[in-house]
């Protein structure tokens, strides 16, 4: 086939190189340099829109097409040259050719393309060049003023879910404005696009669903997953967040409606970690739900059946994992999110040797909590090995954290891991995990079955173990009762209390309860945010111990180094990098995490350290290694500022 340079010249002068090759069942076009390009499918709807500001080109194709950019950050002279790489510039009659026509995406279409829309910020020149004069009111409003106006508008809503919906609408209308709002108002908007509001959004997802924000892959799609991946408009995908909806926050099985979680997590990948939105793909695997309420809900959007059998589940996941690798290559990062623990540990173990996989609930949570503990030591003194840890909840988060803490202590003290585990105790729904329960324990609990007589409830466990650190990861609210907090405060001058469960309703206790019941002595952080608390005339500001501090920078570090596998040492590096961002000033205020307002800088530091570890461990494939990895990470970050169109 051949594409002539002249084909691009309908409204704007484009010349240069656009390379077309055949890849799998689709055709590949490279445009140098990155150009605002929209590929239209047969129905004339935009299929792909990627790139940076140069021109708008629409290709009307009769075959599926992929637009590929060599490096979205590369700024080169704006040329698009077409050449014939398949050697069919002069096809013979028995060869197939691709009839192609290319036109400029402009006018109304441009305003309806969230990736390129700038709302009222199109300049006079752009309005002429892109055929939008008259489609907008006469005023030209800079992005900053649009941010101000949109924030004012958002603040009018009293119900958080309405703010969430307004934010999702914005993301679908004007992507850069959405991210600029999020980046510049992260502390105000995080509780909206993320926990706790995203939890409510998932519960009501069927009622509020408007437009697809990610891919739904269901049991019905068995055998066709590769084909479905190709329906996603972006072909260059670097990060996938995938859930099967079985353990959405602490809200349980929400089936297909768990989609709000991958969507929310990936918006944080971009806002907090600077990863370009076009390379992020949210996926929900729908294998049914055991949630009767949803199965009987007329607005439920998923398969109306009970969860698949183990065999069906494993087969679908296997096809999914193979298809992802086949389509996006070895280095696509697959983040497992909010799977139930009976699948989460197995999936991680099964695919870690062959894929770049990361379980946020097990590994990301572990890394963020370890960072908080390292910071907390500056307030309580001693080393990690001097402390005694008690968890309420022995699932993904609980055992994931426990294992990373034990690993860090083992590295610090050179004591064997089995030894360092002995200071760490966990309570599950049946009580303290002890040796006598060993045979009936799930495999991930077994390393924590220490010698002790049975203890059935948390209060008795606190009395028996006398921990200095109490961590809640049970998904059950109000389980750190007054007596529990008073008891741990009776033998610790500064008890460390982390109530990790999300959303807010599931928090083991509130910040106010922690400070009041400990008489202002607790070092407290929670999974979902709490506002400042006044106790005895003093204001206490608690931290948010949430994996959102870790995964965006962690993922960025993997991507910039071209890491091929995740390694525990990378998690430790991320913890240390995060803890290093906590200043003396924060510590004096009782904060064990730095403010989220500074998250992009924090993420650059985490990414730099994670990437450095990847190079050190020989797991990095992007060579040569940049000299200053933190600066390099920062320089790679997506900017949500509007771009200027020629
Ligand atoms: N802040 C953060 O960054 C993160 C927070 N989380 C939150 O942590 C919570 C748990 O997540 P995850 O570990 O993945 O979930 P899991 O289902 O894997 O684990 C939950 C654990 O809590 C135990 N449990 C449940 N009810 C009780 C109870 N009444 N008393 C004592 N233990 C109980 C369960 O016991 P059993 O095994 O006997 O059933 C299980 O061990 C969720 O709310 C989630 O939102 C998770 C990840 C990150
Ligand atoms: C924060 C998170 O990942 C969770 O609650 O599941
Ligand atoms: Mg999670």
mmCIF file of N, CA and C in Angstrom, residues 345-451:
data_model
loop_
_atom_site.group_PDB
_atom_site.id
_atom_site.type_symbol
_atom_site.label_atom_id
_atom_site.label_comp_id
_atom_site.label_asym_id
_atom_site.label_seq_id
_atom_site.Cartn_x
_atom_site.Cartn_y
_atom_site.Cartn_z
ATOM 1 N N UNK A 345 -2.900 -13.462 45.634
ATOM 2 C CA UNK A 345 -1.552 -14.000 45.890
ATOM 3 C C UNK A 345 -1.131 -14.960 44.780
ATOM 4 N N UNK A 346 -2.091 -15.772 44.340
ATOM 5 C CA UNK A 346 -1.761 -16.772 43.311
ATOM 6 C C UNK A 346 -1.426 -16.112 41.977
ATOM 7 N N UNK A 347 -2.202 -15.096 41.619
ATOM 8 C CA UNK A 347 -1.930 -14.409 40.348
ATOM 9 C C UNK A 347 -0.550 -13.774 40.367
ATOM 10 N N UNK A 348 -0.233 -13.141 41.506
ATOM 11 C CA UNK A 348 1.075 -12.487 41.615
ATOM 12 C C UNK A 348 2.195 -13.524 41.505
ATOM 13 N N UNK A 349 2.017 -14.623 42.226
ATOM 14 C CA UNK A 349 3.067 -15.655 42.195
ATOM 15 C C UNK A 349 3.170 -16.276 40.799
ATOM 16 N N UNK A 350 2.033 -16.493 40.165
ATOM 17 C CA UNK A 350 2.046 -17.177 38.869
ATOM 18 C C UNK A 350 2.675 -16.315 37.771
ATOM 19 N N UNK A 351 2.340 -15.013 37.769
ATOM 20 C CA UNK A 351 2.777 -14.197 36.635
ATOM 21 C C UNK A 351 4.036 -13.370 36.888
ATOM 22 N N UNK A 352 4.505 -13.318 38.138
ATOM 23 C CA UNK A 352 5.732 -12.553 38.406
ATOM 24 C C UNK A 352 6.933 -13.031 37.586
ATOM 25 N N UNK A 353 7.088 -14.332 37.380
ATOM 26 C CA UNK A 353 8.269 -14.751 36.613
ATOM 27 C C UNK A 353 8.198 -14.425 35.119
ATOM 28 N N UNK A 354 6.993 -14.169 34.611
ATOM 29 C CA UNK A 354 6.877 -13.997 33.153
ATOM 30 C C UNK A 354 6.405 -12.606 32.718
ATOM 31 N N UNK A 355 5.847 -11.845 33.648
ATOM 32 C CA UNK A 355 5.273 -10.546 33.283
ATOM 33 C C UNK A 355 5.762 -9.471 34.259
ATOM 34 N N UNK A 356 5.622 -8.223 33.839
ATOM 35 C CA UNK A 356 5.925 -7.107 34.741
ATOM 36 C C UNK A 356 4.642 -6.828 35.536
ATOM 37 N N UNK A 357 4.478 -7.532 36.650
ATOM 38 C CA UNK A 357 3.247 -7.417 37.430
ATOM 39 C C UNK A 357 3.531 -6.853 38.821
ATOM 40 N N UNK A 358 2.536 -6.185 39.337
ATOM 41 C CA UNK A 358 2.653 -5.509 40.624
ATOM 42 C C UNK A 358 1.281 -5.574 41.268
ATOM 43 N N UNK A 359 1.204 -6.078 42.498
ATOM 44 C CA UNK A 359 -0.079 -6.047 43.196
ATOM 45 C C UNK A 359 -0.057 -4.889 44.175
ATOM 46 N N UNK A 360 -0.875 -3.905 43.871
ATOM 47 C CA UNK A 360 -0.891 -2.671 44.654
ATOM 48 C C UNK A 360 -1.316 -2.916 46.102
ATOM 49 N N UNK A 361 -2.279 -3.815 46.288
ATOM 50 C CA UNK A 361 -2.811 -4.041 47.637
ATOM 51 C C UNK A 361 -1.812 -4.783 48.519
ATOM 52 N N UNK A 362 -1.038 -5.663 47.903
ATOM 53 C CA UNK A 362 -0.029 -6.401 48.668
ATOM 54 C C UNK A 362 1.267 -5.585 48.733
ATOM 55 N N UNK A 363 1.764 -5.194 47.552
ATOM 56 C CA UNK A 363 3.110 -4.603 47.499
ATOM 57 C C UNK A 363 3.120 -3.089 47.688
ATOM 58 N N UNK A 364 2.186 -2.404 47.028
ATOM 59 C CA UNK A 364 2.144 -0.940 47.153
ATOM 60 C C UNK A 364 1.821 -0.533 48.579
ATOM 61 N N UNK A 365 0.883 -1.243 49.180
ATOM 62 C CA UNK A 365 0.494 -0.931 50.558
ATOM 63 C C UNK A 365 1.649 -1.195 51.509
ATOM 64 N N UNK A 366 2.339 -2.305 51.259
ATOM 65 C CA UNK A 366 3.486 -2.634 52.104
ATOM 66 C C UNK A 366 4.516 -1.513 52.047
ATOM 67 N N UNK A 367 4.766 -1.037 50.857
ATOM 68 C CA UNK A 367 5.799 -0.020 50.681
ATOM 69 C C UNK A 367 5.399 1.297 51.357
ATOM 70 N N UNK A 368 4.137 1.670 51.234
ATOM 71 C CA UNK A 368 3.725 2.956 51.842
ATOM 72 C C UNK A 368 3.741 2.849 53.365
ATOM 73 N N UNK A 369 3.334 1.712 53.891
ATOM 74 C CA UNK A 369 3.308 1.576 55.352
ATOM 75 C C UNK A 369 4.730 1.529 55.903
ATOM 76 N N UNK A 370 5.598 0.810 55.223
ATOM 77 C CA UNK A 370 6.991 0.774 55.687
ATOM 78 C C UNK A 370 7.572 2.191 55.705
ATOM 79 N N UNK A 371 7.268 2.979 54.691
ATOM 80 C CA UNK A 371 7.759 4.371 54.662
ATOM 81 C C UNK A 371 7.253 5.133 55.881
ATOM 82 N N UNK A 372 5.966 4.955 56.198
ATOM 83 C CA UNK A 372 5.385 5.639 57.362
ATOM 84 C C UNK A 372 6.058 5.200 58.653
ATOM 85 N N UNK A 373 6.377 3.915 58.732
ATOM 86 C CA UNK A 373 7.017 3.404 59.956
ATOM 87 C C UNK A 373 8.444 3.956 60.087
ATOM 88 N N UNK A 374 9.144 4.033 58.960
ATOM 89 C CA UNK A 374 10.511 4.585 58.995
ATOM 90 C C UNK A 374 10.455 6.033 59.500
ATOM 91 N N UNK A 375 9.471 6.788 59.022
ATOM 92 C CA UNK A 375 9.325 8.187 59.482
ATOM 93 C C UNK A 375 8.932 8.227 60.957
ATOM 94 N N UNK A 376 8.023 7.331 61.339
ATOM 95 C CA UNK A 376 7.519 7.349 62.714
ATOM 96 C C UNK A 376 8.640 7.090 63.725
ATOM 97 N N UNK A 377 9.662 6.357 63.289
ATOM 98 C CA UNK A 377 10.775 6.074 64.206
ATOM 99 C C UNK A 377 11.437 7.370 64.680
ATOM 100 N N UNK A 378 11.365 8.402 63.833
ATOM 101 C CA UNK A 378 11.957 9.693 64.236
ATOM 102 C C UNK A 378 11.186 10.294 65.407
ATOM 103 N N UNK A 379 9.939 9.873 65.577
ATOM 104 C CA UNK A 379 9.126 10.381 66.693
ATOM 105 C C UNK A 379 9.187 9.479 67.916
ATOM 106 N N UNK A 380 9.287 8.174 67.652
ATOM 107 C CA UNK A 380 9.222 7.251 68.791
ATOM 108 C C UNK A 380 10.583 6.686 69.190
ATOM 109 N N UNK A 381 11.539 6.848 68.308
ATOM 110 C CA UNK A 381 12.879 6.350 68.596
ATOM 111 C C UNK A 381 13.030 4.871 68.319
ATOM 112 N N UNK A 382 14.245 4.398 68.400
ATOM 113 C CA UNK A 382 14.546 2.988 68.187
ATOM 114 C C UNK A 382 14.578 2.633 66.710
ATOM 115 N N UNK A 383 14.814 1.365 66.464
ATOM 116 C CA UNK A 383 14.810 0.886 65.076
ATOM 117 C C UNK A 383 13.577 -0.001 64.910
ATOM 118 N N UNK A 384 13.300 -0.414 63.684
ATOM 119 C CA UNK A 384 12.131 -1.269 63.442
ATOM 120 C C UNK A 384 12.211 -2.541 64.292
ATOM 121 N N UNK A 385 13.432 -3.031 64.462
ATOM 122 C CA UNK A 385 13.611 -4.283 65.205
ATOM 123 C C UNK A 385 13.232 -4.134 66.678
ATOM 124 N N UNK A 386 13.189 -2.885 67.154
ATOM 125 C CA UNK A 386 12.836 -2.674 68.567
ATOM 126 C C UNK A 386 11.323 -2.666 68.790
ATOM 127 N N UNK A 387 10.578 -2.732 67.705
ATOM 128 C CA UNK A 387 9.122 -2.585 67.848
ATOM 129 C C UNK A 387 8.398 -3.922 67.717
ATOM 130 N N UNK A 388 7.171 -3.890 68.221
ATOM 131 C CA UNK A 388 6.309 -5.073 68.166
ATOM 132 C C UNK A 388 5.053 -4.671 67.402
ATOM 133 N N UNK A 389 4.715 -5.473 66.428
ATOM 134 C CA UNK A 389 3.650 -5.091 65.493
ATOM 135 C C UNK A 389 2.446 -6.018 65.655
ATOM 136 N N UNK A 390 1.274 -5.427 65.670
ATOM 137 C CA UNK A 390 0.053 -6.236 65.684
ATOM 138 C C UNK A 390 -0.885 -5.724 64.596
ATOM 139 N N UNK A 391 -1.333 -6.652 63.778
ATOM 140 C CA UNK A 391 -2.248 -6.305 62.683
ATOM 141 C C UNK A 391 -3.640 -6.827 62.980
ATOM 142 N N UNK A 392 -4.648 -6.034 62.653
ATOM 143 C CA UNK A 392 -6.007 -6.558 62.589
ATOM 144 C C UNK A 392 -6.313 -6.708 61.105
ATOM 145 N N UNK A 393 -6.367 -7.946 60.645
ATOM 146 C CA UNK A 393 -6.527 -8.189 59.210
ATOM 147 C C UNK A 393 -5.280 -8.882 58.695
ATOM 148 N N UNK A 394 -5.434 -10.093 58.219
ATOM 149 C CA UNK A 394 -4.283 -10.873 57.753
ATOM 150 C C UNK A 394 -4.487 -11.285 56.305
ATOM 151 N N UNK A 395 -4.870 -10.333 55.489
ATOM 152 C CA UNK A 395 -5.081 -10.610 54.075
ATOM 153 C C UNK A 395 -3.951 -10.018 53.249
ATOM 154 N N UNK A 396 -4.329 -9.454 52.094
ATOM 155 C CA UNK A 396 -3.331 -8.904 51.175
ATOM 156 C C UNK A 396 -2.535 -7.787 51.836
ATOM 157 N N UNK A 397 -3.261 -6.798 52.353
ATOM 158 C CA UNK A 397 -2.569 -5.646 52.930
ATOM 159 C C UNK A 397 -1.781 -6.079 54.165
ATOM 160 N N UNK A 398 -2.448 -6.780 55.093
ATOM 161 C CA UNK A 398 -1.813 -7.144 56.362
ATOM 162 C C UNK A 398 -0.561 -7.987 56.168
ATOM 163 N N UNK A 399 -0.685 -9.094 55.439
ATOM 164 C CA UNK A 399 0.493 -9.970 55.300
ATOM 165 C C UNK A 399 1.528 -9.356 54.357
ATOM 166 N N UNK A 400 1.054 -8.555 53.403
ATOM 167 C CA UNK A 400 2.006 -7.871 52.504
ATOM 168 C C UNK A 400 2.893 -6.915 53.287
ATOM 169 N N UNK A 401 2.277 -6.132 54.161
ATOM 170 C CA UNK A 401 3.050 -5.181 54.975
ATOM 171 C C UNK A 401 3.971 -5.946 55.919
ATOM 172 N N UNK A 402 3.385 -6.947 56.570
ATOM 173 C CA UNK A 402 4.163 -7.712 57.556
ATOM 174 C C UNK A 402 5.435 -8.264 56.916
ATOM 175 N N UNK A 403 5.286 -8.796 55.707
ATOM 176 C CA UNK A 403 6.441 -9.426 55.052
ATOM 177 C C UNK A 403 7.510 -8.395 54.685
ATOM 178 N N UNK A 404 7.072 -7.229 54.200
ATOM 179 C CA UNK A 404 8.076 -6.216 53.814
ATOM 180 C C UNK A 404 8.783 -5.643 55.044
ATOM 181 N N UNK A 405 8.024 -5.480 56.135
ATOM 182 C CA UNK A 405 8.639 -4.983 57.377
ATOM 183 C C UNK A 405 9.665 -6.020 57.863
ATOM 184 N N UNK A 406 9.278 -7.280 57.834
ATOM 185 C CA UNK A 406 10.204 -8.337 58.273
ATOM 186 C C UNK A 406 11.447 -8.359 57.389
ATOM 187 N N UNK A 407 11.238 -8.169 56.093
ATOM 188 C CA UNK A 407 12.372 -8.166 55.155
ATOM 189 C C UNK A 407 13.315 -6.999 55.453
ATOM 190 N N UNK A 408 12.749 -5.845 55.700
ATOM 191 C CA UNK A 408 13.571 -4.661 55.994
ATOM 192 C C UNK A 408 14.352 -4.877 57.295
ATOM 193 N N UNK A 409 13.678 -5.425 58.307
ATOM 194 C CA UNK A 409 14.375 -5.674 59.584
ATOM 195 C C UNK A 409 15.497 -6.686 59.354
ATOM 196 N N UNK A 410 15.193 -7.688 58.551
ATOM 197 C CA UNK A 410 16.202 -8.711 58.280
ATOM 198 C C UNK A 410 17.406 -8.092 57.569
ATOM 199 N N UNK A 411 17.142 -7.168 56.646
ATOM 200 C CA UNK A 411 18.256 -6.506 55.947
ATOM 201 C C UNK A 411 19.063 -5.652 56.920
ATOM 202 N N UNK A 412 18.330 -4.972 57.831
ATOM 203 C CA UNK A 412 19.024 -4.074 58.766
ATOM 204 C C UNK A 412 19.831 -4.838 59.807
ATOM 205 N N UNK A 413 19.269 -5.946 60.282
ATOM 206 C CA UNK A 413 19.904 -6.639 61.412
ATOM 207 C C UNK A 413 20.694 -7.876 60.981
ATOM 208 N N UNK A 414 20.518 -8.248 59.714
ATOM 209 C CA UNK A 414 21.117 -9.487 59.183
ATOM 210 C C UNK A 414 20.575 -10.739 59.884
ATOM 211 N N UNK A 415 19.474 -10.586 60.578
ATOM 212 C CA UNK A 415 18.842 -11.758 61.204
ATOM 213 C C UNK A 415 18.024 -12.482 60.130
ATOM 214 N N UNK A 416 17.892 -13.802 60.238
ATOM 215 C CA UNK A 416 17.084 -14.512 59.239
ATOM 216 C C UNK A 416 15.630 -14.018 59.255
ATOM 217 N N UNK A 417 15.010 -14.067 58.098
ATOM 218 C CA UNK A 417 13.627 -13.594 57.949
ATOM 219 C C UNK A 417 12.694 -14.280 58.957
ATOM 220 N N UNK A 418 12.892 -15.568 59.164
ATOM 221 C CA UNK A 418 12.016 -16.317 60.084
ATOM 222 C C UNK A 418 12.103 -15.724 61.495
ATOM 223 N N UNK A 419 13.279 -15.222 61.834
ATOM 224 C CA UNK A 419 13.462 -14.623 63.161
ATOM 225 C C UNK A 419 12.739 -13.283 63.247
ATOM 226 N N UNK A 420 12.916 -12.463 62.199
ATOM 227 C CA UNK A 420 12.363 -11.100 62.258
ATOM 228 C C UNK A 420 10.834 -11.136 62.223
ATOM 229 N N UNK A 421 10.292 -12.213 61.670
ATOM 230 C CA UNK A 421 8.822 -12.324 61.630
ATOM 231 C C UNK A 421 8.237 -12.490 63.036
ATOM 232 N N UNK A 422 9.069 -12.915 63.974
ATOM 233 C CA UNK A 422 8.519 -13.294 65.279
ATOM 234 C C UNK A 422 7.994 -12.114 66.097
ATOM 235 N N UNK A 423 8.401 -10.916 65.723
ATOM 236 C CA UNK A 423 7.898 -9.733 66.428
ATOM 237 C C UNK A 423 6.649 -9.165 65.767
ATOM 238 N N UNK A 424 6.150 -9.887 64.804
ATOM 239 C CA UNK A 424 5.003 -9.394 64.028
ATOM 240 C C UNK A 424 3.852 -10.390 64.186
ATOM 241 N N UNK A 425 2.728 -9.899 64.647
ATOM 242 C CA UNK A 425 1.575 -10.740 64.953
ATOM 243 C C UNK A 425 0.360 -10.268 64.177
ATOM 244 N N UNK A 426 -0.452 -11.216 63.772
ATOM 245 C CA UNK A 426 -1.653 -10.830 63.017
ATOM 246 C C UNK A 426 -2.908 -11.482 63.605
ATOM 247 N N UNK A 427 -3.984 -10.724 63.535
ATOM 248 C CA UNK A 427 -5.300 -11.217 63.966
ATOM 249 C C UNK A 427 -6.194 -11.254 62.725
ATOM 250 N N UNK A 428 -6.875 -12.360 62.507
ATOM 251 C CA UNK A 428 -7.859 -12.385 61.420
ATOM 252 C C UNK A 428 -9.260 -12.533 62.012
ATOM 253 N N UNK A 429 -10.228 -12.904 61.204
ATOM 254 C CA UNK A 429 -11.603 -12.924 61.712
ATOM 255 C C UNK A 429 -11.793 -14.002 62.784
ATOM 256 N N UNK A 430 -10.819 -14.900 62.896
ATOM 257 C CA UNK A 430 -10.953 -15.969 63.902
ATOM 258 C C UNK A 430 -10.065 -15.736 65.113
ATOM 259 N N UNK A 431 -9.343 -14.648 65.107
ATOM 260 C CA UNK A 431 -8.494 -14.343 66.267
ATOM 261 C C UNK A 431 -7.022 -14.299 65.912
ATOM 262 N N UNK A 432 -6.191 -14.359 66.949
ATOM 263 C CA UNK A 432 -4.743 -14.280 66.746
ATOM 264 C C UNK A 432 -4.274 -15.489 65.930
ATOM 265 N N UNK A 433 -3.384 -15.238 65.006
ATOM 266 C CA UNK A 433 -2.858 -16.344 64.197
ATOM 267 C C UNK A 433 -1.750 -17.028 64.998
ATOM 268 N N UNK A 434 -2.019 -18.245 65.390
ATOM 269 C CA UNK A 434 -1.087 -18.978 66.255
ATOM 270 C C UNK A 434 -0.841 -20.380 65.688
ATOM 271 N N UNK A 435 0.215 -20.980 66.193
ATOM 272 C CA UNK A 435 0.663 -22.295 65.668
ATOM 273 C C UNK A 435 -0.445 -23.337 65.642
ATOM 274 N N UNK A 436 -1.281 -23.345 66.685
ATOM 275 C CA UNK A 436 -2.309 -24.395 66.746
ATOM 276 C C UNK A 436 -3.319 -24.278 65.600
ATOM 277 N N UNK A 437 -3.346 -23.164 64.922
ATOM 278 C CA UNK A 437 -4.272 -22.999 63.797
ATOM 279 C C UNK A 437 -3.605 -23.341 62.454
ATOM 280 N N UNK A 438 -2.349 -23.688 62.483
ATOM 281 C CA UNK A 438 -1.539 -23.796 61.265
ATOM 282 C C UNK A 438 -2.224 -24.553 60.122
ATOM 283 N N UNK A 439 -2.761 -25.714 60.426
ATOM 284 C CA UNK A 439 -3.294 -26.559 59.353
ATOM 285 C C UNK A 439 -4.486 -25.946 58.624
ATOM 286 N N UNK A 440 -5.223 -25.107 59.319
ATOM 287 C CA UNK A 440 -6.421 -24.554 58.675
ATOM 288 C C UNK A 440 -6.153 -23.169 58.064
ATOM 289 N N UNK A 441 -4.908 -22.705 58.141
ATOM 290 C CA UNK A 441 -4.629 -21.342 57.652
ATOM 291 C C UNK A 441 -4.374 -21.322 56.141
ATOM 292 N N UNK A 442 -4.790 -20.216 55.494
ATOM 293 C CA UNK A 442 -4.422 -20.026 54.082
ATOM 294 C C UNK A 442 -2.899 -19.865 54.017
ATOM 295 N N UNK A 443 -2.332 -20.186 52.857
ATOM 296 C CA UNK A 443 -0.861 -20.261 52.768
ATOM 297 C C UNK A 443 -0.174 -18.948 53.159
ATOM 298 N N UNK A 444 -0.817 -17.803 52.837
ATOM 299 C CA UNK A 444 -0.130 -16.526 53.102
ATOM 300 C C UNK A 444 -0.132 -16.162 54.589
ATOM 301 N N UNK A 445 -0.908 -16.900 55.388
ATOM 302 C CA UNK A 445 -0.924 -16.631 56.837
ATOM 303 C C UNK A 445 0.061 -17.517 57.593
ATOM 304 N N UNK A 446 0.427 -18.611 56.960
ATOM 305 C CA UNK A 446 1.222 -19.623 57.692
ATOM 306 C C UNK A 446 2.519 -19.079 58.300
ATOM 307 N N UNK A 447 3.264 -18.213 57.583
ATOM 308 C CA UNK A 447 4.528 -17.746 58.187
ATOM 309 C C UNK A 447 4.322 -16.946 59.476
ATOM 310 N N UNK A 448 3.069 -16.581 59.739
ATOM 311 C CA UNK A 448 2.797 -15.715 60.896
ATOM 312 C C UNK A 448 2.193 -16.481 62.065
ATOM 313 N N UNK A 449 2.151 -17.795 61.923
ATOM 314 C CA UNK A 449 1.570 -18.619 62.992
ATOM 315 C C UNK A 449 2.636 -18.874 64.051
ATOM 316 N N UNK A 450 2.685 -18.003 65.054
ATOM 317 C CA UNK A 450 3.704 -18.139 66.093
ATOM 318 C C UNK A 450 3.143 -18.938 67.277
ATOM 319 N N UNK A 451 4.063 -19.336 68.121
ATOM 320 C CA UNK A 451 3.688 -20.106 69.305
ATOM 321 C C UNK A 451 2.972 -19.181 70.301
#
